[in-house]
PDB file of C-alpha atoms in Angstrom:
ATOM      1  CA  MET A 104     132.826  11.047  97.129  1.00  0.00           C
ATOM      2  CA  ALA A 105     132.462  12.055 100.750  1.00  0.00           C
ATOM      3  CA  LEU A 106     133.457   8.545 101.866  1.00  0.00           C
ATOM      4  CA  VAL A 107     136.530   8.523  99.595  1.00  0.00           C
ATOM      5  CA  SER A 108     137.511  11.968 100.936  1.00  0.00           C
ATOM      6  CA  LYS A 109     137.036  10.853 104.548  1.00  0.00           C
ATOM      7  CA  ILE A 110     139.071   7.648 104.131  1.00  0.00           C
ATOM      8  CA  SER A 111     141.804   9.491 102.224  1.00  0.00           C
ATOM      9  CA  LYS A 112     142.200  12.082 104.962  1.00  0.00           C
ATOM     10  CA  GLU A 113     142.196   9.375 107.658  1.00  0.00           C
ATOM     11  CA  ALA A 114     145.024   7.666 105.741  1.00  0.00           C
ATOM     12  CA  GLY A 115     147.092  10.867 105.799  1.00  0.00           C
ATOM     13  CA  ALA A 116     146.092  12.831 102.713  1.00  0.00           C
ATOM     14  CA  ASP A 117     146.050  16.593 103.184  1.00  0.00           C
ATOM     15  CA  GLU A 118     142.997  16.885 100.970  1.00  0.00           C
ATOM     16  CA  ALA A 119     140.848  14.735  98.701  1.00  0.00           C
ATOM     17  CA  VAL A 120     139.344  16.893  95.983  1.00  0.00           C
ATOM     18  CA  ALA A 121     136.730  15.777  93.486  1.00  0.00           C
ATOM     19  CA  CYS A 122     137.221  16.981  89.936  1.00  0.00           C
ATOM     20  CA  ASP A 123     135.344  16.574  86.678  1.00  0.00           C
ATOM     21  CA  HIS A 124     137.844  17.931  84.178  1.00  0.00           C
ATOM     22  CA  TRP A 125     136.887  15.060  81.894  1.00  0.00           C
ATOM     23  CA  ALA A 126     133.478  16.721  81.478  1.00  0.00           C
ATOM     24  CA  ARG A 127     134.144  20.439  82.011  1.00  0.00           C
ATOM     25  CA  GLY A 128     137.731  20.830  80.874  1.00  0.00           C
ATOM     26  CA  GLY A 129     139.938  23.158  82.903  1.00  0.00           C
ATOM     27  CA  LEU A 130     137.004  24.481  84.930  1.00  0.00           C
ATOM     28  CA  GLY A 131     136.493  21.008  86.365  1.00  0.00           C
ATOM     29  CA  ALA A 132     140.060  20.906  87.705  1.00  0.00           C
ATOM     30  CA  ILE A 133     140.315  24.305  89.393  1.00  0.00           C
ATOM     31  CA  ASP A 134     139.720  22.947  92.909  1.00  0.00           C
ATOM     32  CA  LEU A 135     142.266  20.193  92.301  1.00  0.00           C
ATOM     33  CA  GLY A 136     144.812  22.700  91.009  1.00  0.00           C
ATOM     34  CA  ASN A 137     144.325  24.893  94.069  1.00  0.00           C
ATOM     35  CA  ALA A 138     144.718  21.850  96.352  1.00  0.00           C
ATOM     36  CA  VAL A 139     148.020  21.007  94.620  1.00  0.00           C
ATOM     37  CA  ILE A 140     149.223  24.600  95.100  1.00  0.00           C
ATOM     38  CA  ARG A 141     148.345  24.447  98.814  1.00  0.00           C
ATOM     39  CA  ALA A 142     150.192  21.129  99.164  1.00  0.00           C
ATOM     40  CA  CYS A 143     153.258  22.555  97.418  1.00  0.00           C
ATOM     41  CA  ASP A 144     153.252  25.587  99.698  1.00  0.00           C
ATOM     42  CA  LYS A 145     153.453  23.444 102.845  1.00  0.00           C
ATOM     43  CA  ALA A 146     156.726  22.831 104.639  1.00  0.00           C
ATOM     44  CA  LYS A 147     158.562  19.802 103.260  1.00  0.00           C
ATOM     45  CA  ASP A 148     161.042  17.391 104.766  1.00  0.00           C
ATOM     46  CA  PHE A 149     161.936  15.517 101.580  1.00  0.00           C
ATOM     47  CA  LYS A 150     165.114  13.454 101.574  1.00  0.00           C
ATOM     48  CA  PHE A 151     166.541  11.265  98.852  1.00  0.00           C
ATOM     49  CA  LEU A 152     167.162   7.623  99.722  1.00  0.00           C
ATOM     50  CA  TYR A 153     170.824   8.179  98.856  1.00  0.00           C
ATOM     51  CA  ASP A 154     173.386  10.972  98.886  1.00  0.00           C
ATOM     52  CA  LEU A 155     173.294  12.706  95.491  1.00  0.00           C
ATOM     53  CA  ASP A 156     177.098  12.784  95.512  1.00  0.00           C
ATOM     54  CA  LEU A 157     177.306   8.972  95.417  1.00  0.00           C
ATOM     55  CA  PRO A 158     178.427   7.430  92.118  1.00  0.00           C
ATOM     56  CA  ILE A 159     175.571   6.639  89.710  1.00  0.00           C
ATOM     57  CA  GLU A 160     175.991   2.881  90.188  1.00  0.00           C
ATOM     58  CA  LYS A 161     175.713   3.196  93.987  1.00  0.00           C
ATOM     59  CA  LYS A 162     172.522   5.272  93.723  1.00  0.00           C
ATOM     60  CA  ILE A 163     170.909   2.647  91.479  1.00  0.00           C
ATOM     61  CA  GLU A 164     172.083  -0.119  93.793  1.00  0.00           C
ATOM     62  CA  SER A 165     170.638   1.713  96.809  1.00  0.00           C
ATOM     63  CA  ILE A 166     167.204   1.918  95.192  1.00  0.00           C
ATOM     64  CA  CYS A 167     167.272  -1.727  94.108  1.00  0.00           C
ATOM     65  CA  LYS A 168     168.397  -3.061  97.496  1.00  0.00           C
ATOM     66  CA  ASN A 169     166.446  -0.746  99.828  1.00  0.00           C
ATOM     67  CA  ILE A 170     163.181  -0.352  97.900  1.00  0.00           C
ATOM     68  CA  TYR A 171     162.886  -3.450  95.701  1.00  0.00           C
ATOM     69  CA  GLY A 172     164.633  -5.916  98.034  1.00  0.00           C
ATOM     70  CA  ALA A 173     167.167  -7.013  95.410  1.00  0.00           C
ATOM     71  CA  ASP A 174     170.461  -8.659  96.240  1.00  0.00           C
ATOM     72  CA  GLY A 175     172.205  -6.292  93.854  1.00  0.00           C
ATOM     73  CA  ILE A 176     172.379  -5.010  90.295  1.00  0.00           C
ATOM     74  CA  GLU A 177     174.018  -6.204  87.095  1.00  0.00           C
ATOM     75  CA  LEU A 178     175.113  -3.493  84.669  1.00  0.00           C
ATOM     76  CA  SER A 179     175.269  -4.233  80.948  1.00  0.00           C
ATOM     77  CA  ASP A 180     178.318  -3.008  79.024  1.00  0.00           C
ATOM     78  CA  LEU A 181     176.146  -0.242  77.568  1.00  0.00           C
ATOM     79  CA  ALA A 182     175.009   0.853  81.056  1.00  0.00           C
ATOM     80  CA  LYS A 183     178.652   0.962  82.208  1.00  0.00           C
ATOM     81  CA  GLU A 184     179.561   3.108  79.189  1.00  0.00           C
ATOM     82  CA  LYS A 185     176.680   5.483  79.939  1.00  0.00           C
ATOM     83  CA  ILE A 186     177.792   5.808  83.566  1.00  0.00           C
ATOM     84  CA  GLU A 187     181.278   6.780  82.392  1.00  0.00           C
ATOM     85  CA  THR A 188     179.846   9.257  79.866  1.00  0.00           C
ATOM     86  CA  TYR A 189     177.398  10.915  82.266  1.00  0.00           C
ATOM     87  CA  THR A 190     180.056  11.125  84.974  1.00  0.00           C
ATOM     88  CA  ARG A 191     182.513  12.719  82.541  1.00  0.00           C
ATOM     89  CA  GLN A 192     179.798  15.190  81.442  1.00  0.00           C
ATOM     90  CA  GLY A 193     179.091  16.173  85.052  1.00  0.00           C
ATOM     91  CA  PHE A 194     175.642  14.578  85.321  1.00  0.00           C
ATOM     92  CA  ASN A 195     176.661  12.078  88.008  1.00  0.00           C
ATOM     93  CA  ASN A 196     175.013  14.172  90.752  1.00  0.00           C
ATOM     94  CA  LEU A 197     171.539  13.890  89.199  1.00  0.00           C
ATOM     95  CA  PRO A 198     168.902  11.811  90.999  1.00  0.00           C
ATOM     96  CA  ILE A 199     167.724   8.463  89.626  1.00  0.00           C
ATOM     97  CA  CYS A 200     164.238   7.597  88.327  1.00  0.00           C
ATOM     98  CA  MET A 201     163.946   3.875  87.588  1.00  0.00           C
ATOM     99  CA  ALA A 202     162.146   2.695  84.423  1.00  0.00           C
ATOM    100  CA  LYS A 203     160.877  -0.772  85.314  1.00  0.00           C
ATOM    101  CA  THR A 204     157.785  -2.943  85.219  1.00  0.00           C
ATOM    102  CA  GLN A 205     154.924  -1.886  87.465  1.00  0.00           C
ATOM    103  CA  TYR A 206     153.894  -5.514  87.974  1.00  0.00           C
ATOM    104  CA  SER A 207     156.637  -6.494  90.421  1.00  0.00           C
ATOM    105  CA  PHE A 208     159.196  -5.034  92.814  1.00  0.00           C
ATOM    106  CA  SER A 209     161.724  -6.909  90.692  1.00  0.00           C
ATOM    107  CA  HIS A 210     162.579  -6.555  87.012  1.00  0.00           C
ATOM    108  CA  ASP A 211     160.444  -9.604  86.207  1.00  0.00           C
ATOM    109  CA  PRO A 212     156.665  -9.067  86.016  1.00  0.00           C
ATOM    110  CA  ALA A 213     156.134 -12.746  86.885  1.00  0.00           C
ATOM    111  CA  LEU A 214     157.789 -12.365  90.321  1.00  0.00           C
ATOM    112  CA  LYS A 215     154.797 -11.346  92.445  1.00  0.00           C
ATOM    113  CA  ASN A 216     154.416 -10.183  96.049  1.00  0.00           C
ATOM    114  CA  VAL A 217     157.766  -9.224  97.621  1.00  0.00           C
ATOM    115  CA  PRO A 218     160.358 -11.394  95.887  1.00  0.00           C
ATOM    116  CA  THR A 219     163.847 -11.967  97.252  1.00  0.00           C
ATOM    117  CA  GLY A 220     167.054 -13.442  95.911  1.00  0.00           C
ATOM    118  CA  PHE A 221     167.101 -11.586  92.605  1.00  0.00           C
ATOM    119  CA  THR A 222     169.544  -9.297  90.815  1.00  0.00           C
ATOM    120  CA  VAL A 223     168.230  -6.324  88.864  1.00  0.00           C
ATOM    121  CA  PRO A 224     169.597  -6.152  85.291  1.00  0.00           C
ATOM    122  CA  ILE A 225     170.298  -2.577  84.165  1.00  0.00           C
ATOM    123  CA  ARG A 226     170.505  -2.705  80.370  1.00  0.00           C
ATOM    124  CA  ASP A 227     170.817   1.033  79.659  1.00  0.00           C
ATOM    125  CA  ILE A 228     170.833   4.391  81.397  1.00  0.00           C
ATOM    126  CA  ARG A 229     169.405   7.488  79.763  1.00  0.00           C
ATOM    127  CA  ALA A 230     169.537  11.122  80.755  1.00  0.00           C
ATOM    128  CA  SER A 231     166.728  13.647  80.996  1.00  0.00           C
ATOM    129  CA  VAL A 232     169.086  16.483  81.755  1.00  0.00           C
ATOM    130  CA  GLY A 233     166.505  19.221  81.248  1.00  0.00           C
ATOM    131  CA  ALA A 234     164.152  17.513  83.690  1.00  0.00           C
ATOM    132  CA  GLY A 235     167.101  16.814  85.988  1.00  0.00           C
ATOM    133  CA  PHE A 236     167.367  13.034  86.348  1.00  0.00           C
ATOM    134  CA  LEU A 237     168.924   9.860  84.989  1.00  0.00           C
ATOM    135  CA  TYR A 238     166.731   6.853  84.274  1.00  0.00           C
ATOM    136  CA  PRO A 239     168.054   3.306  84.146  1.00  0.00           C
ATOM    137  CA  LEU A 240     166.124   0.899  81.914  1.00  0.00           C
ATOM    138  CA  VAL A 241     165.505  -2.258  83.898  1.00  0.00           C
ATOM    139  CA  GLY A 242     165.105  -5.606  82.151  1.00  0.00           C
ATOM    140  CA  SER A 243     162.992  -5.427  79.007  1.00  0.00           C
ATOM    141  CA  MET A 244     161.295  -2.115  79.911  1.00  0.00           C
ATOM    142  CA  GLN A 245     160.417  -0.044  76.838  1.00  0.00           C
ATOM    143  CA  THR A 246     160.079   3.737  76.697  1.00  0.00           C
ATOM    144  CA  MET A 247     157.823   5.925  74.595  1.00  0.00           C
ATOM    145  CA  PRO A 248     159.291   7.408  71.435  1.00  0.00           C
ATOM    146  CA  GLY A 249     159.948  11.140  71.470  1.00  0.00           C
ATOM    147  CA  LEU A 250     157.518  13.647  70.050  1.00  0.00           C
ATOM    148  CA  PRO A 251     158.080  15.153  66.602  1.00  0.00           C
ATOM    149  CA  THR A 252     159.445  18.683  66.337  1.00  0.00           C
ATOM    150  CA  ARG A 253     156.261  19.734  64.507  1.00  0.00           C
ATOM    151  CA  PRO A 254     153.096  18.672  66.373  1.00  0.00           C
ATOM    152  CA  CYS A 255     150.599  16.693  64.285  1.00  0.00           C
ATOM    153  CA  PHE A 256     147.690  18.936  65.281  1.00  0.00           C
ATOM    154  CA  PHE A 257     148.893  21.417  62.642  1.00  0.00           C
ATOM    155  CA  ASP A 258     147.569  18.966  60.029  1.00  0.00           C
ATOM    156  CA  VAL A 259     144.102  18.502  61.574  1.00  0.00           C
ATOM    157  CA  ASP A 260     141.308  20.542  60.000  1.00  0.00           C
ATOM    158  CA  LEU A 261     137.644  20.519  58.969  1.00  0.00           C
ATOM    159  CA  ASP A 262     136.616  20.262  55.344  1.00  0.00           C
ATOM    160  CA  ASP A 263     133.666  22.193  53.825  1.00  0.00           C
ATOM    161  CA  GLU A 264     131.208  19.487  54.981  1.00  0.00           C
ATOM    162  CA  GLY A 265     132.444  19.599  58.602  1.00  0.00           C
ATOM    163  CA  ASN A 266     134.441  16.351  58.427  1.00  0.00           C
ATOM    164  CA  VAL A 267     137.700  16.108  60.365  1.00  0.00           C
ATOM    165  CA  THR A 268     140.731  15.695  58.101  1.00  0.00           C
ATOM    166  CA  GLY A 269     144.433  15.122  58.732  1.00  0.00           C
ATOM    167  CA  LEU A 270     144.168  12.696  61.644  1.00  0.00           C
ATOM    168  CA  PHE A 271     145.753   9.760  59.819  1.00  0.00           C
TER     169      PHE A 271
END
């Protein structure tokens, strides 16, 4: 752990904190939590890649060209409709969080390394207004279904013999 901490700090990390929350629960993550608080309390010079006042399409295009190296984007009809809707609703100033494959800078997991000469297909755009961002769905990217309004843990119990019930 000392070597990992040393290398992390040499690479620019403020801290490298060991934690064993997997074994001790919350007690095993106290040092990590305090390190996160210290990092959050430090002065920040965060800047978005784009001006938040740009149109939604231009913000997506900026990410795709400047981060992924794409030639441009291609919006589906649904994505264009969502841009119109979110703009009309006043959500056009929200930042963008791309939902795409982690296996490539492109939309295609088979395009390895730093591909060039590709166009990023935006098939849909969804809003997480409470969290404060829009997220375009790139290519065939799937998202997790939402959680139920009543958590399933309410149905989990122990019977008289100590067996867990209600899991399935």
